[in-house]
PDB file of C-alpha atoms in Angstrom:
ATOM      1  CA  UNK A   1      25.595  28.734 -21.919  1.00 60.00           C
ATOM      2  CA  UNK A   2      24.143  25.272 -21.333  1.00 65.00           C
ATOM      3  CA  UNK A   3      26.685  24.524 -18.597  1.00 70.00           C
ATOM      4  CA  UNK A   4      25.797  27.632 -16.609  1.00 74.00           C
ATOM      5  CA  UNK A   5      22.062  26.962 -16.988  1.00 72.00           C
ATOM      6  CA  UNK A   6      22.356  23.388 -15.715  1.00 73.00           C
ATOM      7  CA  UNK A   7      24.753  24.398 -12.942  1.00 75.00           C
ATOM      8  CA  UNK A   8      22.312  26.970 -11.649  1.00 78.00           C
ATOM      9  CA  UNK A   9      19.210  24.813 -12.213  1.00 77.00           C
ATOM     10  CA  UNK A  10      20.657  21.970 -10.135  1.00 76.00           C
ATOM     11  CA  UNK A  11      22.293  24.305  -7.585  1.00 78.00           C
ATOM     12  CA  UNK A  12      25.613  22.551  -8.100  1.00 76.00           C
ATOM     13  CA  UNK A  13      27.648  25.196  -6.247  1.00 78.00           C
ATOM     14  CA  UNK A  14      25.681  24.386  -3.083  1.00 75.00           C
ATOM     15  CA  UNK A  15      27.132  20.853  -3.137  1.00 75.00           C
ATOM     16  CA  UNK A  16      30.322  22.328  -1.683  1.00 76.00           C
ATOM     17  CA  UNK A  17      28.440  22.691   1.596  1.00 78.00           C
ATOM     18  CA  UNK A  18      27.362  19.025   1.612  1.00 78.00           C
ATOM     19  CA  UNK A  19      29.963  17.111   3.605  1.00 79.00           C
ATOM     20  CA  UNK A  20      28.129  13.928   4.660  1.00 78.00           C
ATOM     21  CA  UNK A  21      25.962  11.322   2.953  1.00 71.00           C
ATOM     22  CA  UNK A  22      23.173  12.131   5.432  1.00 69.00           C
ATOM     23  CA  UNK A  23      23.135  15.752   4.274  1.00 70.00           C
ATOM     24  CA  UNK A  24      23.096  14.655   0.642  1.00 71.00           C
ATOM     25  CA  UNK A  25      20.226  12.193   0.995  1.00 64.00           C
ATOM     26  CA  UNK A  26      18.075  14.342   3.274  1.00 66.00           C
ATOM     27  CA  UNK A  27      18.723  17.827   1.911  1.00 68.00           C
ATOM     28  CA  UNK A  28      19.928  17.639  -1.678  1.00 70.00           C
ATOM     29  CA  UNK A  29      18.631  14.384  -3.199  1.00 69.00           C
ATOM     30  CA  UNK A  30      14.887  15.244  -3.006  1.00 68.00           C
ATOM     31  CA  UNK A  31      15.624  18.588  -4.696  1.00 70.00           C
ATOM     32  CA  UNK A  32      17.735  16.821  -7.355  1.00 69.00           C
ATOM     33  CA  UNK A  33      14.947  14.326  -8.072  1.00 65.00           C
ATOM     34  CA  UNK A  34      12.333  17.075  -8.397  1.00 64.00           C
ATOM     35  CA  UNK A  35      14.517  19.225 -10.641  1.00 66.00           C
ATOM     36  CA  UNK A  36      15.477  16.244 -12.842  1.00 64.00           C
ATOM     37  CA  UNK A  37      11.855  15.808 -13.925  1.00 55.00           C
ATOM     38  CA  UNK A  38      11.859  19.278 -15.440  1.00 59.00           C
ATOM     39  CA  UNK A  39      14.672  18.267 -17.775  1.00 58.00           C
ATOM     40  CA  UNK A  40      13.134  14.978 -18.945  1.00 49.00           C
ATOM     41  CA  UNK A  41      12.820  14.972 -22.753  1.00 44.00           C
ATOM     42  CA  UNK A  42       9.361  13.393 -22.481  1.00 39.00           C
ATOM     43  CA  UNK A  43       8.120  15.426 -19.502  1.00 38.00           C
ATOM     44  CA  UNK A  44       7.707  14.189 -15.940  1.00 37.00           C
ATOM     45  CA  UNK A  45       5.654  11.186 -17.074  1.00 34.00           C
ATOM     46  CA  UNK A  46       8.803   9.697 -18.540  1.00 33.00           C
ATOM     47  CA  UNK A  47      10.382   9.331 -15.118  1.00 32.00           C
ATOM     48  CA  UNK A  48       7.255   7.906 -13.528  1.00 34.00           C
ATOM     49  CA  UNK A  49       7.471   4.714 -15.569  1.00 31.00           C
ATOM     50  CA  UNK A  50      10.366   3.556 -13.386  1.00 37.00           C
ATOM     51  CA  UNK A  51       7.837   2.592 -10.739  1.00 44.00           C
ATOM     52  CA  UNK A  52       6.326   0.080 -13.165  1.00 53.00           C
ATOM     53  CA  UNK A  53       2.770   0.259 -11.933  1.00 71.00           C
ATOM     54  CA  UNK A  54       3.372   1.322  -8.314  1.00 81.00           C
ATOM     55  CA  UNK A  55       0.636   3.607  -7.065  1.00 85.00           C
ATOM     56  CA  UNK A  56      -0.172   5.612  -3.949  1.00 87.00           C
ATOM     57  CA  UNK A  57      -3.695   4.808  -2.774  1.00 89.00           C
ATOM     58  CA  UNK A  58      -3.675   7.398  -0.009  1.00 90.00           C
ATOM     59  CA  UNK A  59      -1.291  10.314   0.303  1.00 88.00           C
ATOM     60  CA  UNK A  60      -2.013  12.582   3.242  1.00 89.00           C
ATOM     61  CA  UNK A  61      -2.799  11.628   6.814  1.00 93.00           C
ATOM     62  CA  UNK A  62      -6.413  10.549   7.224  1.00 94.00           C
ATOM     63  CA  UNK A  63      -8.374   9.664  10.369  1.00 95.00           C
ATOM     64  CA  UNK A  64     -10.915   6.939   9.656  1.00 95.00           C
ATOM     65  CA  UNK A  65     -14.324   6.219  11.103  1.00 93.00           C
ATOM     66  CA  UNK A  66     -15.542   4.392   7.996  1.00 93.00           C
ATOM     67  CA  UNK A  67     -13.649   2.864   5.054  1.00 93.00           C
ATOM     68  CA  UNK A  68     -12.938   5.099   2.087  1.00 92.00           C
ATOM     69  CA  UNK A  69     -14.099   3.670  -1.228  1.00 88.00           C
ATOM     70  CA  UNK A  70     -11.978   4.531  -4.288  1.00 83.00           C
ATOM     71  CA  UNK A  71     -14.671   4.091  -6.898  1.00 73.00           C
ATOM     72  CA  UNK A  72     -13.978   3.376 -10.556  1.00 59.00           C
ATOM     73  CA  UNK A  73     -10.431   2.260  -9.743  1.00 67.00           C
ATOM     74  CA  UNK A  74      -9.584  -1.181 -11.064  1.00 68.00           C
ATOM     75  CA  UNK A  75      -6.524  -2.113  -9.019  1.00 79.00           C
ATOM     76  CA  UNK A  76      -5.420  -5.595 -10.059  1.00 80.00           C
ATOM     77  CA  UNK A  77      -3.221  -7.187  -7.425  1.00 86.00           C
ATOM     78  CA  UNK A  78      -1.222  -9.987  -8.978  1.00 79.00           C
ATOM     79  CA  UNK A  79       1.635 -12.305  -8.271  1.00 77.00           C
ATOM     80  CA  UNK A  80       4.435 -13.438  -8.741  1.00 85.00           C
ATOM     81  CA  UNK A  81       4.980 -10.539  -6.342  1.00 92.00           C
ATOM     82  CA  UNK A  82       3.518  -7.401  -4.802  1.00 94.00           C
ATOM     83  CA  UNK A  83       3.906  -5.211  -1.713  1.00 96.00           C
ATOM     84  CA  UNK A  84       1.657  -2.942   0.333  1.00 97.00           C
ATOM     85  CA  UNK A  85       3.209  -0.302   2.609  1.00 97.00           C
ATOM     86  CA  UNK A  86       1.672   2.302   4.909  1.00 97.00           C
ATOM     87  CA  UNK A  87       2.259   4.554   7.867  1.00 97.00           C
ATOM     88  CA  UNK A  88      -0.227   3.356  10.486  1.00 97.00           C
ATOM     89  CA  UNK A  89      -1.400   4.538  13.881  1.00 96.00           C
ATOM     90  CA  UNK A  90      -4.337   3.212  15.908  1.00 96.00           C
ATOM     91  CA  UNK A  91      -6.402   4.931  18.556  1.00 94.00           C
ATOM     92  CA  UNK A  92      -7.126   3.466  21.981  1.00 90.00           C
ATOM     93  CA  UNK A  93     -10.489   2.052  20.827  1.00 92.00           C
ATOM     94  CA  UNK A  94      -9.169   0.159  17.813  1.00 94.00           C
ATOM     95  CA  UNK A  95      -9.805  -3.595  17.835  1.00 93.00           C
ATOM     96  CA  UNK A  96      -9.349  -4.748  14.252  1.00 95.00           C
ATOM     97  CA  UNK A  97      -9.959  -3.697  10.673  1.00 95.00           C
ATOM     98  CA  UNK A  98      -8.573  -3.490   7.154  1.00 97.00           C
ATOM     99  CA  UNK A  99      -5.831  -1.139   6.033  1.00 97.00           C
ATOM    100  CA  UNK A 100      -6.704  -1.945   2.403  1.00 96.00           C
ATOM    101  CA  UNK A 101      -8.972  -4.495   0.744  1.00 93.00           C
ATOM    102  CA  UNK A 102     -11.072  -5.375  -2.267  1.00 91.00           C
ATOM    103  CA  UNK A 103     -14.455  -6.861  -1.504  1.00 88.00           C
ATOM    104  CA  UNK A 104     -16.200  -9.433  -3.670  1.00 83.00           C
ATOM    105  CA  UNK A 105     -19.023  -6.894  -4.008  1.00 76.00           C
ATOM    106  CA  UNK A 106     -20.637  -4.018  -2.142  1.00 73.00           C
ATOM    107  CA  UNK A 107     -24.123  -5.468  -1.641  1.00 67.00           C
ATOM    108  CA  UNK A 108     -25.550  -8.340   0.389  1.00 66.00           C
ATOM    109  CA  UNK A 109     -23.286 -11.184   1.429  1.00 67.00           C
ATOM    110  CA  UNK A 110     -20.620 -10.086  -1.063  1.00 69.00           C
ATOM    111  CA  UNK A 111     -19.607  -7.137   1.131  1.00 76.00           C
ATOM    112  CA  UNK A 112     -18.483  -9.468   3.926  1.00 77.00           C
ATOM    113  CA  UNK A 113     -16.029 -11.441   1.765  1.00 84.00           C
ATOM    114  CA  UNK A 114     -12.738 -10.113   0.418  1.00 89.00           C
ATOM    115  CA  UNK A 115     -10.824 -11.011  -2.715  1.00 89.00           C
ATOM    116  CA  UNK A 116      -7.773  -9.759  -0.847  1.00 93.00           C
ATOM    117  CA  UNK A 117      -7.292  -7.696   2.271  1.00 95.00           C
ATOM    118  CA  UNK A 118      -4.445  -6.299   4.379  1.00 97.00           C
ATOM    119  CA  UNK A 119      -5.867  -6.749   7.853  1.00 96.00           C
ATOM    120  CA  UNK A 120      -4.700  -5.464  11.227  1.00 96.00           C
ATOM    121  CA  UNK A 121      -5.652  -6.733  14.688  1.00 94.00           C
ATOM    122  CA  UNK A 122      -4.783  -4.962  17.919  1.00 92.00           C
ATOM    123  CA  UNK A 123      -3.870  -8.250  19.579  1.00 90.00           C
ATOM    124  CA  UNK A 124      -2.474 -10.310  16.707  1.00 89.00           C
ATOM    125  CA  UNK A 125      -0.910  -7.790  14.308  1.00 92.00           C
ATOM    126  CA  UNK A 126      -1.051  -8.016  10.515  1.00 95.00           C
ATOM    127  CA  UNK A 127      -2.799 -10.651   8.435  1.00 95.00           C
ATOM    128  CA  UNK A 128      -3.416 -11.403   4.770  1.00 96.00           C
ATOM    129  CA  UNK A 129      -7.025 -12.295   4.008  1.00 94.00           C
ATOM    130  CA  UNK A 130      -7.792 -13.619   0.538  1.00 92.00           C
ATOM    131  CA  UNK A 131      -9.832 -16.012  -1.553  1.00 88.00           C
ATOM    132  CA  UNK A 132     -13.388 -15.064  -0.549  1.00 82.00           C
ATOM    133  CA  UNK A 133     -14.342 -14.976  -4.221  1.00 81.00           C
ATOM    134  CA  UNK A 134     -13.238 -18.608  -4.620  1.00 77.00           C
ATOM    135  CA  UNK A 135     -16.313 -19.697  -2.657  1.00 69.00           C
ATOM    136  CA  UNK A 136     -18.781 -17.010  -3.641  1.00 64.00           C
ATOM    137  CA  UNK A 137     -21.860 -18.233  -5.561  1.00 56.00           C
ATOM    138  CA  UNK A 138     -21.670 -17.551  -9.270  1.00 48.00           C
ATOM    139  CA  UNK A 139     -25.400 -17.187  -9.997  1.00 44.00           C
ATOM    140  CA  UNK A 140     -28.657 -16.124  -8.363  1.00 40.00           C
ATOM    141  CA  UNK A 141     -29.903 -19.701  -7.985  1.00 39.00           C
ATOM    142  CA  UNK A 142     -26.969 -20.700  -5.822  1.00 42.00           C
ATOM    143  CA  UNK A 143     -27.359 -17.478  -3.859  1.00 40.00           C
ATOM    144  CA  UNK A 144     -30.729 -18.735  -2.608  1.00 37.00           C
ATOM    145  CA  UNK A 145     -29.266 -21.938  -1.187  1.00 39.00           C
ATOM    146  CA  UNK A 146     -25.783 -20.775  -0.226  1.00 45.00           C
ATOM    147  CA  UNK A 147     -24.844 -20.272   3.404  1.00 48.00           C
ATOM    148  CA  UNK A 148     -24.452 -16.491   3.623  1.00 44.00           C
ATOM    149  CA  UNK A 149     -21.364 -16.798   5.818  1.00 49.00           C
ATOM    150  CA  UNK A 150     -19.598 -19.420   3.689  1.00 51.00           C
ATOM    151  CA  UNK A 151     -17.499 -17.104   1.540  1.00 49.00           C
ATOM    152  CA  UNK A 152     -16.301 -15.048   4.493  1.00 52.00           C
ATOM    153  CA  UNK A 153     -15.682 -18.076   6.710  1.00 58.00           C
ATOM    154  CA  UNK A 154     -13.750 -19.994   4.064  1.00 67.00           C
ATOM    155  CA  UNK A 155     -11.507 -17.174   2.897  1.00 81.00           C
ATOM    156  CA  UNK A 156      -7.944 -17.697   4.067  1.00 87.00           C
ATOM    157  CA  UNK A 157      -6.399 -15.742   6.924  1.00 89.00           C
ATOM    158  CA  UNK A 158      -2.628 -15.869   7.280  1.00 91.00           C
ATOM    159  CA  UNK A 159      -0.641 -14.010   9.910  1.00 91.00           C
ATOM    160  CA  UNK A 160       2.616 -14.224  11.856  1.00 91.00           C
ATOM    161  CA  UNK A 161       3.124 -17.344  13.949  1.00 87.00           C
ATOM    162  CA  UNK A 162       4.086 -15.091  16.867  1.00 82.00           C
ATOM    163  CA  UNK A 163       1.448 -12.543  17.834  1.00 77.00           C
ATOM    164  CA  UNK A 164       2.622  -8.933  17.931  1.00 83.00           C
ATOM    165  CA  UNK A 165       0.275  -6.635  19.813  1.00 85.00           C
ATOM    166  CA  UNK A 166      -0.217  -3.140  18.425  1.00 90.00           C
ATOM    167  CA  UNK A 167       0.703  -0.180  20.663  1.00 90.00           C
ATOM    168  CA  UNK A 168      -2.010   2.514  20.383  1.00 91.00           C
ATOM    169  CA  UNK A 169      -1.203   6.121  19.469  1.00 93.00           C
ATOM    170  CA  UNK A 170       2.200   5.228  18.040  1.00 93.00           C
ATOM    171  CA  UNK A 171       3.124   5.464  14.361  1.00 95.00           C
ATOM    172  CA  UNK A 172       4.448   2.322  12.683  1.00 96.00           C
ATOM    173  CA  UNK A 173       5.627   1.716   9.144  1.00 97.00           C
ATOM    174  CA  UNK A 174       3.961  -1.544   8.105  1.00 97.00           C
ATOM    175  CA  UNK A 175       4.538  -3.618   4.998  1.00 98.00           C
ATOM    176  CA  UNK A 176       3.170  -6.860   3.601  1.00 97.00           C
ATOM    177  CA  UNK A 177       4.782  -8.662   0.659  1.00 97.00           C
ATOM    178  CA  UNK A 178       3.579 -11.665  -1.321  1.00 95.00           C
ATOM    179  CA  UNK A 179       5.976 -13.457  -3.635  1.00 93.00           C
ATOM    180  CA  UNK A 180       6.136 -16.697  -5.577  1.00 87.00           C
ATOM    181  CA  UNK A 181       8.769 -18.570  -7.543  1.00 77.00           C
ATOM    182  CA  UNK A 182       7.166 -18.112 -10.943  1.00 68.00           C
ATOM    183  CA  UNK A 183       9.387 -20.743 -12.549  1.00 65.00           C
ATOM    184  CA  UNK A 184       7.619 -23.446 -10.535  1.00 63.00           C
ATOM    185  CA  UNK A 185       4.098 -22.150  -9.724  1.00 58.00           C
ATOM    186  CA  UNK A 186       2.712 -25.667  -9.283  1.00 61.00           C
ATOM    187  CA  UNK A 187       5.220 -26.326  -6.485  1.00 67.00           C
ATOM    188  CA  UNK A 188       5.288 -22.892  -4.888  1.00 76.00           C
ATOM    189  CA  UNK A 189       1.939 -21.195  -4.150  1.00 84.00           C
ATOM    190  CA  UNK A 190       3.803 -18.257  -2.660  1.00 90.00           C
ATOM    191  CA  UNK A 191       4.864 -16.721   0.646  1.00 94.00           C
ATOM    192  CA  UNK A 192       3.442 -13.778   2.570  1.00 95.00           C
ATOM    193  CA  UNK A 193       5.858 -11.754   4.708  1.00 96.00           C
ATOM    194  CA  UNK A 194       5.012  -9.152   7.345  1.00 97.00           C
ATOM    195  CA  UNK A 195       7.261  -6.247   8.302  1.00 97.00           C
ATOM    196  CA  UNK A 196       7.195  -3.567  10.979  1.00 96.00           C
ATOM    197  CA  UNK A 197       9.485  -0.534  10.682  1.00 96.00           C
ATOM    198  CA  UNK A 198      11.516  -2.332   8.027  1.00 96.00           C
ATOM    199  CA  UNK A 199      12.162  -5.458  10.121  1.00 96.00           C
ATOM    200  CA  UNK A 200      10.737  -8.844   9.190  1.00 96.00           C
ATOM    201  CA  UNK A 201       8.185 -10.135  11.714  1.00 95.00           C
ATOM    202  CA  UNK A 202       7.412 -13.476  10.085  1.00 95.00           C
ATOM    203  CA  UNK A 203       6.778 -15.218   6.766  1.00 95.00           C
ATOM    204  CA  UNK A 204       4.141 -17.850   6.057  1.00 94.00           C
ATOM    205  CA  UNK A 205       3.558 -20.056   2.995  1.00 93.00           C
ATOM    206  CA  UNK A 206       0.313 -19.517   1.109  1.00 92.00           C
ATOM    207  CA  UNK A 207      -1.913 -22.551   1.504  1.00 88.00           C
ATOM    208  CA  UNK A 208      -3.878 -21.759  -1.640  1.00 86.00           C
ATOM    209  CA  UNK A 209      -2.928 -19.937  -4.803  1.00 85.00           C
ATOM    210  CA  UNK A 210      -3.532 -16.176  -4.702  1.00 88.00           C
ATOM    211  CA  UNK A 211      -5.785 -14.517  -7.267  1.00 85.00           C
ATOM    212  CA  UNK A 212      -7.628 -11.251  -7.622  1.00 85.00           C
ATOM    213  CA  UNK A 213     -11.263 -10.771  -8.605  1.00 82.00           C
ATOM    214  CA  UNK A 214     -13.267  -8.379 -10.738  1.00 74.00           C
ATOM    215  CA  UNK A 215     -14.887  -5.561  -8.800  1.00 69.00           C
ATOM    216  CA  UNK A 216     -14.063  -2.378 -10.672  1.00 61.00           C
ATOM    217  CA  UNK A 217     -17.504  -0.921  -9.888  1.00 69.00           C
ATOM    218  CA  UNK A 218     -16.546  -0.438  -6.239  1.00 76.00           C
ATOM    219  CA  UNK A 219     -12.761  -0.417  -6.375  1.00 80.00           C
ATOM    220  CA  UNK A 220     -10.475  -0.865  -3.360  1.00 88.00           C
ATOM    221  CA  UNK A 221     -11.393   0.252   0.139  1.00 92.00           C
ATOM    222  CA  UNK A 222      -8.903   2.056   2.366  1.00 95.00           C
ATOM    223  CA  UNK A 223      -9.010   2.299   6.150  1.00 96.00           C
ATOM    224  CA  UNK A 224     -11.347   1.232   8.935  1.00 95.00           C
ATOM    225  CA  UNK A 225     -12.698   2.596  12.201  1.00 95.00           C
ATOM    226  CA  UNK A 226      -9.915   3.533  14.606  1.00 95.00           C
ATOM    227  CA  UNK A 227      -7.125   3.689  12.020  1.00 96.00           C
ATOM    228  CA  UNK A 228      -4.996   6.707  11.148  1.00 96.00           C
ATOM    229  CA  UNK A 229      -3.213   6.141   7.821  1.00 96.00           C
ATOM    230  CA  UNK A 230      -0.958   7.948   5.379  1.00 95.00           C
ATOM    231  CA  UNK A 231       1.095   7.039   2.310  1.00 94.00           C
ATOM    232  CA  UNK A 232      -0.705   3.772   1.602  1.00 95.00           C
ATOM    233  CA  UNK A 233       1.131   2.368  -1.425  1.00 94.00           C
ATOM    234  CA  UNK A 234       0.960  -0.644  -3.712  1.00 93.00           C
ATOM    235  CA  UNK A 235       4.050  -1.923  -5.526  1.00 92.00           C
ATOM    236  CA  UNK A 236       3.812  -4.706  -8.133  1.00 91.00           C
ATOM    237  CA  UNK A 237       7.079  -6.189  -6.859  1.00 92.00           C
ATOM    238  CA  UNK A 238       8.752  -7.100  -3.567  1.00 94.00           C
ATOM    239  CA  UNK A 239       9.994  -4.155  -1.512  1.00 95.00           C
ATOM    240  CA  UNK A 240      12.711  -5.546   0.729  1.00 96.00           C
ATOM    241  CA  UNK A 241      13.198  -4.548   4.364  1.00 96.00           C
ATOM    242  CA  UNK A 242      16.199  -2.335   3.616  1.00 96.00           C
ATOM    243  CA  UNK A 243      14.175  -0.554   0.920  1.00 95.00           C
ATOM    244  CA  UNK A 244      11.349  -0.044   3.400  1.00 96.00           C
ATOM    245  CA  UNK A 245      13.812   1.688   5.724  1.00 95.00           C
ATOM    246  CA  UNK A 246      14.757   3.994   2.828  1.00 94.00           C
ATOM    247  CA  UNK A 247      11.068   4.845   2.411  1.00 94.00           C
ATOM    248  CA  UNK A 248      10.790   5.549   6.136  1.00 94.00           C
ATOM    249  CA  UNK A 249      13.787   7.864   6.095  1.00 92.00           C
ATOM    250  CA  UNK A 250      13.653   9.533   2.687  1.00 89.00           C
ATOM    251  CA  UNK A 251      10.042   9.113   1.566  1.00 89.00           C
ATOM    252  CA  UNK A 252      10.734   6.557  -1.141  1.00 88.00           C
ATOM    253  CA  UNK A 253      13.209   3.985  -2.402  1.00 88.00           C
ATOM    254  CA  UNK A 254      16.452   5.838  -3.130  1.00 87.00           C
ATOM    255  CA  UNK A 255      16.873   4.255  -6.557  1.00 83.00           C
ATOM    256  CA  UNK A 256      13.496   5.720  -7.517  1.00 79.00           C
ATOM    257  CA  UNK A 257      14.351   9.125  -6.060  1.00 79.00           C
ATOM    258  CA  UNK A 258      17.561   9.218  -8.091  1.00 76.00           C
ATOM    259  CA  UNK A 259      15.558   8.541 -11.262  1.00 71.00           C
ATOM    260  CA  UNK A 260      13.097  11.258 -10.315  1.00 68.00           C
ATOM    261  CA  UNK A 261      10.203   8.821 -10.132  1.00 65.00           C
ATOM    262  CA  UNK A 262       6.921   9.999  -8.640  1.00 63.00           C
ATOM    263  CA  UNK A 263       4.107   7.780  -7.411  1.00 67.00           C
ATOM    264  CA  UNK A 264       0.933   8.306  -9.417  1.00 64.00           C
ATOM    265  CA  UNK A 265      -1.658   9.062  -6.750  1.00 63.00           C
ATOM    266  CA  UNK A 266      -5.178   7.702  -6.964  1.00 54.00           C
ATOM    267  CA  UNK A 267      -6.355  10.220  -4.473  1.00 42.00           C
ATOM    268  CA  UNK A 268      -4.914  13.326  -2.878  1.00 37.00           C
ATOM    269  CA  UNK A 269      -6.877  13.981   0.293  1.00 32.00           C
ATOM    270  CA  UNK A 270      -7.004  17.308   2.040  1.00 29.00           C
ATOM    271  CA  UNK A 271      -4.894  16.882   5.124  1.00 30.00           C
ATOM    272  CA  UNK A 272      -7.023  15.786   8.091  1.00 30.00           C
ATOM    273  CA  UNK A 273     -10.123  16.690   6.088  1.00 32.00           C
ATOM    274  CA  UNK A 274     -13.469  14.901   6.180  1.00 32.00           C
ATOM    275  CA  UNK A 275     -14.508  12.475   3.481  1.00 34.00           C
ATOM    276  CA  UNK A 276     -16.730  15.114   1.859  1.00 30.00           C
ATOM    277  CA  UNK A 277     -13.655  17.142   0.976  1.00 28.00           C
ATOM    278  CA  UNK A 278     -12.054  14.511  -1.221  1.00 31.00           C
ATOM    279  CA  UNK A 279     -12.443  14.195  -4.966  1.00 32.00           C
ATOM    280  CA  UNK A 280     -15.665  12.719  -6.305  1.00 33.00           C
ATOM    281  CA  UNK A 281     -13.986   9.360  -6.989  1.00 32.00           C
ATOM    282  CA  UNK A 282     -13.661   8.673  -3.266  1.00 39.00           C
ATOM    283  CA  UNK A 283     -16.547   8.092  -0.880  1.00 47.00           C
ATOM    284  CA  UNK A 284     -17.272   6.385   2.406  1.00 49.00           C
ATOM    285  CA  UNK A 285     -18.314   2.751   2.314  1.00 51.00           C
ATOM    286  CA  UNK A 286     -20.477   0.859   4.780  1.00 49.00           C
TER     287      UNK A 286
END
């Protein structure tokens, strides 16, 4: 009957062998989440809505020499809150670069300015770069008389007050959150917080309001020379430190695993493969 079918489908008899919470979370819960999607009345898509717009920009481990451009992807990063997370490792030659960013444009002076960017420095750690589009010329006439470095130089760069040097050849789970009290946006421009392995490094107030820009022709860029990345994710809400530790240990936030939620992936790269092996929506950017 129905009972026997569900009992066998969810391997309920095997629960007798689970004696600790660690065994349940590591061994049984991922299986339960995967099997739950098969019994959704509206298919697996029904469970994915629990992530409310969260998306995985990069899935498998990728070694970068040049940024990867996710073309035709219009990722709108908005506040009152959002979070980026990623597994990150640097090689011994890494100096600095972007984990993820959206440029004002891909040609001319526009490629040097970012609408937003999650930046990493070997010596200083993480930073939020944003607002390059606030100073970018809006027409060709102003382009002729505009200082070509103005947009890049005037974009904001916020990082921890205490510098945290990056250790090469060691994996770290990094996260950056931006949040704002939306009930009083005129008083609170927002706060950016930086995390490493689920622990808060520092938080800094935004000195100018955060906004995104329109650049769907190029889309976001992932990675930079000297970076090794995997599971680069965007969440349209704050992912707290304790939730980040759940991601580190179980692969995702436990509340999402229980619901059977799956991150929609913009790109599934062949593991350790070259850029030419990815889908046609991804390409290297200069």
